[in-house]
mmCIF file of C-alpha atoms in Angstrom:
data_model
loop_
_atom_site.group_PDB
_atom_site.id
_atom_site.type_symbol
_atom_site.label_atom_id
_atom_site.label_comp_id
_atom_site.label_asym_id
_atom_site.label_seq_id
_atom_site.Cartn_x
_atom_site.Cartn_y
_atom_site.Cartn_z
ATOM 1 C CA MET A 240 -88.621 -20.133 -35.456
ATOM 2 C CA SER A 241 -90.806 -21.534 -32.664
ATOM 3 C CA LEU A 242 -92.668 -24.274 -34.580
ATOM 4 C CA ALA A 243 -91.169 -27.319 -36.272
ATOM 5 C CA ARG A 244 -92.664 -30.315 -38.061
ATOM 6 C CA ILE A 245 -90.677 -33.540 -38.363
ATOM 7 C CA LEU A 246 -91.728 -36.806 -40.001
ATOM 8 C CA THR A 247 -91.400 -40.240 -38.449
ATOM 9 C CA ARG A 248 -93.429 -43.465 -38.521
ATOM 10 C CA ALA A 249 -95.334 -45.593 -36.047
ATOM 11 C CA GLN A 250 -95.473 -49.390 -35.839
ATOM 12 C CA VAL A 251 -98.864 -51.018 -36.421
ATOM 13 C CA GLY A 252 -98.181 -54.667 -37.200
ATOM 14 C CA ILE A 253 -96.207 -54.687 -40.437
ATOM 15 C CA GLU A 254 -97.675 -51.326 -41.421
ATOM 16 C CA SER A 255 -95.813 -48.060 -40.762
ATOM 17 C CA PRO A 256 -98.215 -45.096 -40.847
ATOM 18 C CA VAL A 257 -96.584 -41.686 -40.967
ATOM 19 C CA VAL A 258 -96.527 -39.602 -37.782
ATOM 20 C CA MET A 259 -96.036 -35.842 -37.795
ATOM 21 C CA VAL A 260 -94.024 -34.651 -34.786
ATOM 22 C CA GLU A 261 -94.972 -31.025 -34.153
ATOM 23 C CA VAL A 262 -92.763 -29.107 -31.697
ATOM 24 C CA HIS A 263 -93.835 -25.678 -30.444
ATOM 25 C CA LEU A 264 -91.814 -23.365 -28.192
ATOM 26 C CA SER A 265 -93.762 -20.681 -26.354
ATOM 27 C CA ASN A 266 -93.294 -18.265 -23.490
ATOM 28 C CA GLY A 267 -94.173 -19.255 -19.963
ATOM 29 C CA LEU A 268 -92.746 -21.389 -17.221
ATOM 30 C CA PRO A 269 -90.320 -24.013 -18.558
ATOM 31 C CA SER A 270 -92.108 -27.313 -19.165
ATOM 32 C CA PHE A 271 -92.042 -30.261 -21.551
ATOM 33 C CA ASN A 272 -95.355 -31.850 -22.566
ATOM 34 C CA ILE A 273 -96.081 -34.601 -25.096
ATOM 35 C CA VAL A 274 -99.602 -35.049 -26.447
ATOM 36 C CA GLY A 275 -101.102 -37.247 -29.144
ATOM 37 C CA LEU A 276 -102.022 -40.467 -27.323
ATOM 38 C CA PRO A 277 -98.504 -41.338 -26.081
ATOM 39 C CA GLU A 278 -97.967 -44.360 -23.855
ATOM 40 C CA THR A 279 -95.647 -44.319 -20.851
ATOM 41 C CA SER A 280 -92.573 -45.266 -22.876
ATOM 42 C CA VAL A 281 -93.181 -42.257 -25.137
ATOM 43 C CA LYS A 282 -93.785 -39.878 -22.250
ATOM 44 C CA GLU A 283 -90.468 -40.939 -20.727
ATOM 45 C CA SER A 284 -88.703 -39.705 -23.860
ATOM 46 C CA LYS A 285 -88.751 -36.219 -22.319
ATOM 47 C CA GLU A 286 -85.843 -37.081 -20.025
ATOM 48 C CA ARG A 287 -83.965 -39.028 -22.697
ATOM 49 C CA VAL A 288 -84.221 -36.152 -25.168
ATOM 50 C CA ARG A 289 -83.267 -33.540 -22.573
ATOM 51 C CA SER A 290 -80.133 -35.423 -21.479
ATOM 52 C CA ALA A 291 -79.161 -36.343 -25.051
ATOM 53 C CA LEU A 292 -79.301 -32.686 -26.140
ATOM 54 C CA HIS A 293 -77.279 -31.512 -23.134
ATOM 55 C CA ASN A 294 -74.617 -34.221 -23.553
ATOM 56 C CA SER A 295 -74.357 -33.527 -27.292
ATOM 57 C CA ASN A 296 -73.475 -29.871 -26.553
ATOM 58 C CA PHE A 297 -76.779 -28.461 -27.757
ATOM 59 C CA VAL A 298 -78.804 -25.831 -25.927
ATOM 60 C CA PHE A 299 -81.989 -27.151 -24.390
ATOM 61 C CA PRO A 300 -84.510 -24.275 -24.587
ATOM 62 C CA GLU A 301 -85.765 -23.087 -21.205
ATOM 63 C CA GLN A 302 -89.265 -22.462 -22.553
ATOM 64 C CA ARG A 303 -92.635 -24.133 -22.629
ATOM 65 C CA ILE A 304 -92.197 -27.058 -25.034
ATOM 66 C CA THR A 305 -95.243 -28.782 -26.496
ATOM 67 C CA VAL A 306 -94.824 -31.866 -28.658
ATOM 68 C CA ASN A 307 -97.797 -33.189 -30.612
ATOM 69 C CA LEU A 308 -97.686 -36.616 -32.240
ATOM 70 C CA ALA A 309 -100.242 -36.544 -35.043
ATOM 71 C CA PRO A 310 -102.590 -38.216 -35.812
ATOM 72 C CA ALA A 311 -103.801 -37.982 -32.239
ATOM 73 C CA ASP A 312 -106.056 -41.069 -32.452
ATOM 74 C CA LEU A 313 -103.158 -43.428 -33.244
ATOM 75 C CA PRO A 314 -101.595 -44.958 -30.106
ATOM 76 C CA LYS A 315 -97.844 -44.291 -29.854
ATOM 77 C CA GLN A 316 -95.480 -46.604 -28.004
ATOM 78 C CA GLY A 317 -91.763 -47.257 -27.674
ATOM 79 C CA GLY A 318 -88.717 -45.034 -27.939
ATOM 80 C CA ARG A 319 -88.768 -44.766 -31.740
ATOM 81 C CA TYR A 320 -89.933 -41.111 -31.573
ATOM 82 C CA ASP A 321 -86.973 -39.825 -29.508
ATOM 83 C CA LEU A 322 -84.838 -38.815 -32.466
ATOM 84 C CA ALA A 323 -87.663 -36.999 -34.284
ATOM 85 C CA ILE A 324 -88.566 -35.081 -31.115
ATOM 86 C CA ALA A 325 -84.934 -34.052 -30.574
ATOM 87 C CA ILE A 326 -84.587 -32.890 -34.204
ATOM 88 C CA GLY A 327 -87.845 -30.951 -33.835
ATOM 89 C CA ILE A 328 -86.528 -29.134 -30.762
ATOM 90 C CA LEU A 329 -83.306 -28.236 -32.593
ATOM 91 C CA VAL A 330 -85.274 -26.827 -35.529
ATOM 92 C CA ALA A 331 -87.779 -24.957 -33.352
ATOM 93 C CA SER A 332 -84.980 -23.405 -31.278
ATOM 94 C CA GLY A 333 -83.026 -22.281 -34.347
ATOM 95 C CA GLN A 334 -80.096 -24.686 -33.888
ATOM 96 C CA LEU A 335 -80.887 -26.459 -37.166
ATOM 97 C CA ASN A 336 -82.204 -25.140 -40.458
ATOM 98 C CA GLU A 337 -85.746 -26.282 -41.200
ATOM 99 C CA GLN A 338 -84.923 -26.752 -44.889
ATOM 100 C CA ALA A 339 -82.440 -29.494 -44.000
ATOM 101 C CA THR A 340 -85.239 -31.688 -42.646
ATOM 102 C CA GLN A 341 -87.677 -31.294 -45.536
ATOM 103 C CA GLY A 342 -88.548 -34.648 -47.094
ATOM 104 C CA CYS A 343 -86.700 -36.541 -44.352
ATOM 105 C CA GLU A 344 -87.889 -39.085 -41.809
ATOM 106 C CA PHE A 345 -86.178 -39.880 -38.498
ATOM 107 C CA TYR A 346 -86.368 -42.994 -36.326
ATOM 108 C CA GLY A 347 -84.390 -44.008 -33.273
ATOM 109 C CA GLU A 348 -84.244 -44.170 -29.509
ATOM 110 C CA LEU A 349 -81.813 -41.813 -27.786
ATOM 111 C CA ALA A 350 -79.392 -42.780 -25.057
ATOM 112 C CA LEU A 351 -78.591 -40.217 -22.372
ATOM 113 C CA ASN A 352 -75.198 -39.530 -23.951
ATOM 114 C CA GLY A 353 -76.695 -38.775 -27.380
ATOM 115 C CA GLU A 354 -76.159 -42.175 -28.992
ATOM 116 C CA ILE A 355 -78.913 -43.427 -31.291
ATOM 117 C CA ARG A 356 -80.166 -46.898 -30.403
ATOM 118 C CA GLY A 357 -81.918 -49.348 -32.680
ATOM 119 C CA VAL A 358 -85.669 -49.832 -32.942
ATOM 120 C CA THR A 359 -87.881 -52.700 -34.068
ATOM 121 C CA ALA A 360 -89.771 -52.990 -37.375
ATOM 122 C CA ILE A 361 -87.153 -51.084 -39.375
ATOM 123 C CA ILE A 362 -87.859 -52.871 -42.680
ATOM 124 C CA PRO A 363 -91.533 -51.768 -42.937
ATOM 125 C CA VAL A 364 -90.387 -48.245 -42.085
ATOM 126 C CA VAL A 365 -87.762 -48.097 -44.853
ATOM 127 C CA MET A 366 -90.153 -49.676 -47.360
ATOM 128 C CA ALA A 367 -92.782 -47.043 -46.549
ATOM 129 C CA ALA A 368 -90.215 -44.237 -46.858
ATOM 130 C CA LYS A 369 -89.147 -45.663 -50.214
ATOM 131 C CA ASN A 370 -92.727 -45.535 -51.477
ATOM 132 C CA GLU A 371 -92.935 -41.871 -50.461
ATOM 133 C CA GLN A 372 -89.435 -41.115 -51.809
ATOM 134 C CA HIS A 373 -88.401 -39.643 -48.453
ATOM 135 C CA LYS A 374 -84.823 -39.694 -47.200
ATOM 136 C CA CYS A 375 -84.735 -41.700 -43.969
ATOM 137 C CA TYR A 376 -82.260 -41.527 -41.090
ATOM 138 C CA ILE A 377 -82.056 -44.713 -39.049
ATOM 139 C CA PRO A 378 -79.919 -46.014 -36.157
ATOM 140 C CA GLU A 379 -76.625 -47.601 -37.130
ATOM 141 C CA GLN A 380 -77.689 -50.740 -35.250
ATOM 142 C CA ASN A 381 -80.497 -51.235 -37.782
ATOM 143 C CA ALA A 382 -78.316 -50.800 -40.861
ATOM 144 C CA GLY A 383 -77.929 -54.553 -41.361
ATOM 145 C CA MET A 384 -81.670 -55.086 -41.749
ATOM 146 C CA ALA A 385 -82.321 -51.844 -43.627
ATOM 147 C CA GLN A 386 -79.867 -52.685 -46.390
ATOM 148 C CA LEU A 387 -82.129 -55.545 -47.469
ATOM 149 C CA VAL A 388 -84.388 -52.861 -48.964
ATOM 150 C CA GLU A 389 -82.957 -51.429 -52.163
ATOM 151 C CA TYR A 390 -83.210 -47.736 -51.311
ATOM 152 C CA PRO A 391 -80.288 -45.350 -51.888
ATOM 153 C CA GLN A 392 -81.693 -42.596 -49.655
ATOM 154 C CA CYS A 393 -81.303 -44.474 -46.374
ATOM 155 C CA ILE A 394 -78.643 -43.129 -43.988
ATOM 156 C CA ALA A 395 -77.465 -44.609 -40.692
ATOM 157 C CA ALA A 396 -76.226 -42.494 -37.786
ATOM 158 C CA ASN A 397 -74.802 -43.538 -34.437
ATOM 159 C CA THR A 398 -75.015 -40.233 -32.527
ATOM 160 C CA LEU A 399 -77.237 -37.173 -32.482
ATOM 161 C CA HIS A 400 -74.246 -34.892 -33.046
ATOM 162 C CA ALA A 401 -73.133 -36.817 -36.143
ATOM 163 C CA LEU A 402 -76.648 -36.545 -37.522
ATOM 164 C CA TRP A 403 -76.676 -32.792 -36.869
ATOM 165 C CA LEU A 404 -73.371 -32.408 -38.716
ATOM 166 C CA ASP A 405 -74.879 -34.195 -41.725
ATOM 167 C CA LEU A 406 -78.048 -32.115 -41.738
ATOM 168 C CA SER A 407 -76.116 -28.879 -41.339
ATOM 169 C CA GLY A 408 -73.915 -29.766 -44.312
ATOM 170 C CA GLN A 409 -70.624 -29.996 -42.415
ATOM 171 C CA THR A 410 -69.868 -33.739 -42.489
ATOM 172 C CA SER A 411 -71.871 -36.181 -44.619
ATOM 173 C CA LEU A 412 -72.886 -39.557 -43.296
ATOM 174 C CA PRO A 413 -72.369 -42.493 -45.697
ATOM 175 C CA LEU A 414 -75.329 -44.074 -47.444
ATOM 176 C CA ILE A 415 -76.200 -47.655 -46.551
ATOM 177 C CA ASP A 416 -74.839 -50.200 -49.020
ATOM 178 C CA ASN A 417 -77.367 -52.559 -50.554
ATOM 179 C CA VAL A 418 -76.741 -56.275 -50.260
ATOM 180 C CA CYS A 419 -76.418 -58.516 -53.276
ATOM 181 C CA MET A 420 -79.911 -59.480 -54.306
ATOM 182 C CA GLN A 421 -78.874 -62.834 -55.703
ATOM 183 C CA PRO A 422 -79.623 -65.872 -53.529
ATOM 184 C CA SER A 423 -76.590 -67.328 -51.815
ATOM 185 C CA ASP A 424 -75.353 -70.751 -52.869
ATOM 186 C CA THR A 425 -74.473 -71.499 -49.241
ATOM 187 C CA SER A 426 -77.966 -70.999 -47.827
ATOM 188 C CA ASN A 427 -79.068 -74.590 -48.455
ATOM 189 C CA ARG A 428 -76.240 -75.821 -46.261
ATOM 190 C CA LEU A 429 -78.286 -74.723 -43.275
ATOM 191 C CA PHE A 430 -80.802 -77.465 -43.985
ATOM 192 C CA MET A 431 -80.508 -81.220 -43.866
ATOM 193 C CA ASP A 432 -80.112 -82.917 -47.225
ATOM 194 C CA MET A 433 -82.839 -85.159 -48.623
ATOM 195 C CA SER A 434 -80.138 -87.391 -50.110
ATOM 196 C CA ASP A 435 -79.293 -88.563 -46.588
ATOM 197 C CA VAL A 436 -82.600 -90.463 -46.448
ATOM 198 C CA LYS A 437 -82.308 -94.017 -47.709
ATOM 199 C CA GLY A 438 -85.486 -95.554 -49.027
ATOM 200 C CA GLN A 439 -88.898 -93.941 -48.346
ATOM 201 C CA PRO A 440 -89.585 -93.314 -52.077
ATOM 202 C CA MET A 441 -93.304 -92.611 -51.614
ATOM 203 C CA ALA A 442 -92.711 -90.183 -48.740
ATOM 204 C CA LYS A 443 -90.033 -88.366 -50.734
ATOM 205 C CA ARG A 444 -92.374 -88.108 -53.697
ATOM 206 C CA ALA A 445 -95.088 -86.657 -51.465
ATOM 207 C CA LEU A 446 -92.648 -84.032 -50.135
ATOM 208 C CA GLU A 447 -91.584 -83.073 -53.649
ATOM 209 C CA ILE A 448 -95.199 -82.585 -54.746
ATOM 210 C CA ALA A 449 -95.997 -80.546 -51.622
ATOM 211 C CA ALA A 450 -92.891 -78.359 -52.103
ATOM 212 C CA ALA A 451 -93.581 -77.800 -55.806
ATOM 213 C CA GLY A 452 -97.243 -76.902 -55.355
ATOM 214 C CA GLY A 453 -97.137 -75.216 -51.947
ATOM 215 C CA HIS A 454 -99.447 -77.837 -50.423
ATOM 216 C CA ASN A 455 -99.939 -78.923 -46.837
ATOM 217 C CA ILE A 456 -98.859 -82.434 -45.951
ATOM 218 C CA LEU A 457 -99.756 -84.756 -43.069
ATOM 219 C CA PHE A 458 -97.544 -87.698 -42.088
ATOM 220 C CA LEU A 459 -99.119 -90.595 -40.192
ATOM 221 C CA GLY A 460 -97.310 -93.578 -38.778
ATOM 222 C CA PRO A 461 -95.780 -95.178 -35.698
ATOM 223 C CA PRO A 462 -92.749 -93.600 -33.965
ATOM 224 C CA GLY A 463 -89.379 -94.163 -35.614
ATOM 225 C CA THR A 464 -90.575 -94.414 -39.210
ATOM 226 C CA GLY A 465 -88.873 -91.156 -40.274
ATOM 227 C CA LYS A 466 -91.696 -88.614 -40.286
ATOM 228 C CA SER A 467 -89.743 -85.859 -38.496
ATOM 229 C CA MET A 468 -86.556 -86.736 -40.372
ATOM 230 C CA LEU A 469 -88.276 -86.203 -43.720
ATOM 231 C CA ALA A 470 -90.065 -83.008 -42.682
ATOM 232 C CA GLN A 471 -86.824 -81.421 -41.453
ATOM 233 C CA ARG A 472 -85.297 -81.915 -44.891
ATOM 234 C CA MET A 473 -88.125 -80.326 -46.821
ATOM 235 C CA PRO A 474 -86.672 -76.742 -46.827
ATOM 236 C CA GLY A 475 -83.656 -78.026 -48.733
ATOM 237 C CA ILE A 476 -85.747 -78.881 -51.805
ATOM 238 C CA MET A 477 -87.837 -75.698 -51.827
ATOM 239 C CA PRO A 478 -86.970 -72.812 -54.164
ATOM 240 C CA LYS A 479 -85.476 -69.600 -52.819
ATOM 241 C CA MET A 480 -87.931 -66.850 -52.051
ATOM 242 C CA SER A 481 -88.308 -63.973 -54.478
ATOM 243 C CA ILE A 482 -87.128 -60.575 -53.271
ATOM 244 C CA GLU A 483 -90.733 -59.531 -52.585
ATOM 245 C CA GLN A 484 -91.399 -62.672 -50.522
ATOM 246 C CA ALA A 485 -88.090 -62.336 -48.681
ATOM 247 C CA LEU A 486 -88.856 -58.729 -47.739
ATOM 248 C CA GLN A 487 -92.288 -59.751 -46.448
ATOM 249 C CA THR A 488 -90.706 -62.405 -44.229
ATOM 250 C CA ALA A 489 -87.916 -60.079 -43.129
ATOM 251 C CA ALA A 490 -90.507 -57.437 -42.221
ATOM 252 C CA VAL A 491 -92.246 -59.910 -39.910
ATOM 253 C CA TYR A 492 -88.934 -60.867 -38.274
ATOM 254 C CA SER A 493 -88.008 -57.197 -37.820
ATOM 255 C CA LEU A 494 -91.059 -56.793 -35.559
ATOM 256 C CA THR A 495 -89.309 -59.058 -33.058
ATOM 257 C CA GLY A 496 -85.951 -57.301 -33.341
ATOM 258 C CA LYS A 497 -84.277 -60.427 -34.733
ATOM 259 C CA GLN A 498 -81.458 -60.061 -37.246
ATOM 260 C CA LEU A 499 -81.395 -62.117 -40.437
ATOM 261 C CA GLY A 500 -78.161 -63.313 -41.990
ATOM 262 C CA LEU A 501 -77.366 -61.417 -45.178
ATOM 263 C CA ASP A 502 -76.307 -64.629 -46.921
ATOM 264 C CA THR A 503 -79.425 -66.597 -45.958
ATOM 265 C CA TRP A 504 -82.200 -64.016 -45.835
ATOM 266 C CA ARG A 505 -83.832 -65.445 -48.982
ATOM 267 C CA SER A 506 -83.983 -68.973 -47.576
ATOM 268 C CA ARG A 507 -87.435 -70.043 -46.467
ATOM 269 C CA PRO A 508 -88.003 -70.101 -42.703
ATOM 270 C CA PHE A 509 -88.577 -73.384 -40.899
ATOM 271 C CA ARG A 510 -90.444 -73.081 -37.595
ATOM 272 C CA ALA A 511 -91.027 -76.080 -35.345
ATOM 273 C CA PRO A 512 -92.819 -75.007 -32.136
ATOM 274 C CA HIS A 513 -93.133 -77.519 -29.310
ATOM 275 C CA HIS A 514 -96.600 -78.909 -28.669
ATOM 276 C CA THR A 515 -96.596 -77.365 -25.158
ATOM 277 C CA CYS A 516 -96.327 -73.790 -26.480
ATOM 278 C CA SER A 517 -99.058 -71.315 -25.542
ATOM 279 C CA ALA A 518 -101.651 -69.900 -27.889
ATOM 280 C CA VAL A 519 -99.895 -66.514 -27.857
ATOM 281 C CA ALA A 520 -96.568 -68.101 -28.788
ATOM 282 C CA LEU A 521 -98.201 -69.985 -31.647
ATOM 283 C CA VAL A 522 -100.654 -67.430 -33.024
ATOM 284 C CA GLY A 523 -99.177 -64.167 -31.712
ATOM 285 C CA GLY A 524 -100.663 -61.405 -29.639
ATOM 286 C CA SER A 525 -100.204 -60.364 -25.952
ATOM 287 C CA SER A 526 -100.676 -56.848 -24.570
ATOM 288 C CA ASN A 527 -97.890 -55.619 -26.862
ATOM 289 C CA PRO A 528 -98.748 -57.639 -29.992
ATOM 290 C CA ARG A 529 -95.899 -59.694 -31.394
ATOM 291 C CA PRO A 530 -95.901 -62.243 -34.215
ATOM 292 C CA GLY A 531 -96.223 -65.901 -33.247
ATOM 293 C CA GLU A 532 -94.772 -69.005 -34.826
ATOM 294 C CA ILE A 533 -97.430 -69.032 -37.541
ATOM 295 C CA SER A 534 -96.469 -65.523 -38.667
ATOM 296 C CA LEU A 535 -92.738 -66.250 -38.397
ATOM 297 C CA ALA A 536 -93.234 -69.178 -40.788
ATOM 298 C CA HIS A 537 -94.642 -66.854 -43.483
ATOM 299 C CA ASN A 538 -93.504 -68.003 -46.945
ATOM 300 C CA GLY A 539 -91.834 -71.001 -45.309
ATOM 301 C CA ILE A 540 -92.686 -74.134 -43.346
ATOM 302 C CA LEU A 541 -94.590 -74.523 -40.094
ATOM 303 C CA PHE A 542 -93.794 -77.982 -38.737
ATOM 304 C CA LEU A 543 -96.228 -79.170 -36.056
ATOM 305 C CA ASP A 544 -94.643 -82.333 -34.684
ATOM 306 C CA GLU A 545 -96.957 -84.558 -32.601
ATOM 307 C CA LEU A 546 -99.977 -82.618 -33.865
ATOM 308 C CA PRO A 547 -102.581 -84.403 -31.662
ATOM 309 C CA GLU A 548 -100.706 -83.218 -28.561
ATOM 310 C CA TYR A 549 -101.433 -79.539 -29.258
ATOM 311 C CA VAL A 550 -104.219 -77.885 -27.270
ATOM 312 C CA ARG A 551 -107.268 -77.964 -29.524
ATOM 313 C CA ASN A 552 -108.470 -74.418 -28.800
ATOM 314 C CA HIS A 553 -105.204 -73.023 -30.248
ATOM 315 C CA PHE A 554 -106.693 -73.661 -33.682
ATOM 316 C CA GLU A 555 -110.274 -72.575 -33.069
#
C-alpha cells in the first residue's frame, strides 16, 4: 500500500478540530515533503520522524514521501503531528496493517531515539476523541492529565516501538486508569481558613453572599484593614467544582502545559496577578496565543489587589 490516512487533532484554543494526515509514497527521487499549511515546527518533524524510525529499527522508505495535513486552510504548529506522520509512513510502506489504525487517533512529539514526548492541550483532545468514540494514543507524559477524562479507550505509550507492538497485536499497552471523581477532602487545606479571621462580621457576610451567588465583590478601605486577608480566604468557603466545570478549567490549564494535582483538580483556581503585569499576561494572547490570568481563573477567583494601580487600557 502506498497511501495511508491517519487521524490526529490540532489545537485551536480549547477546541481540537480533527486533522487527517495523508501519507503517499511514490516513485522518483527520494524526498520528504509536508503540505497543508505547516509552520516551521511542523516542517522540522521530517528529521525527527526519519531519525525516530531508524532508531526504532523500522525501514525508512527511500521514495518520494508526501504528507498532507488536511484541512489545508487550518494552520498547523508544534510537534504534535510527529507520531501520526510516523504511523502513516509505517502503514504506507507496509510495515503496519492499515486495519489496526482504523478508528484511532495519535498525538505526540517524537524524540530522535523514538521516544514519544508530551504535548500541550491533551484534555481537549481526549474529550473530542471521546465524543467521536475514537481510540486515542497519547504520550505517557500526558497520562496524568488525560486520566481526568473518563474515557476507557485512551492508551499511553512511551516509545514508537511499543506503540507498534500494540497496534500489531503482539504486546498490548495498558489502558489509562481513571481518577476518582469524588472531590478530595484534603483540597481545602490548600486555602487559608476563614475561621482565622477575628471580627469583620460584615466583610465575612459579604464574602459568603458573593461565594453563594457567584457575585463580584469590591473591597474599599485604608491599608491594613484586612481586605487582602479576607479575599485570600474566599476559596475555602466556595463549593467544589462539578466534573464538567473542573474539566473546563483543566482544559484551559492544559493549554499551558501545567499539571494539575489529582487530589485538588476540582478545587476552584485562585489567581492573583500583580498590578504591573502586562496586558498579554492578564488577558492572554501573543504571537502563539496562550491563556492569560483571566482565563486561568475560569470557574474560580480572579483577585486584583490594588485595582487602581492596574493600567487602565488592560480593561478596555
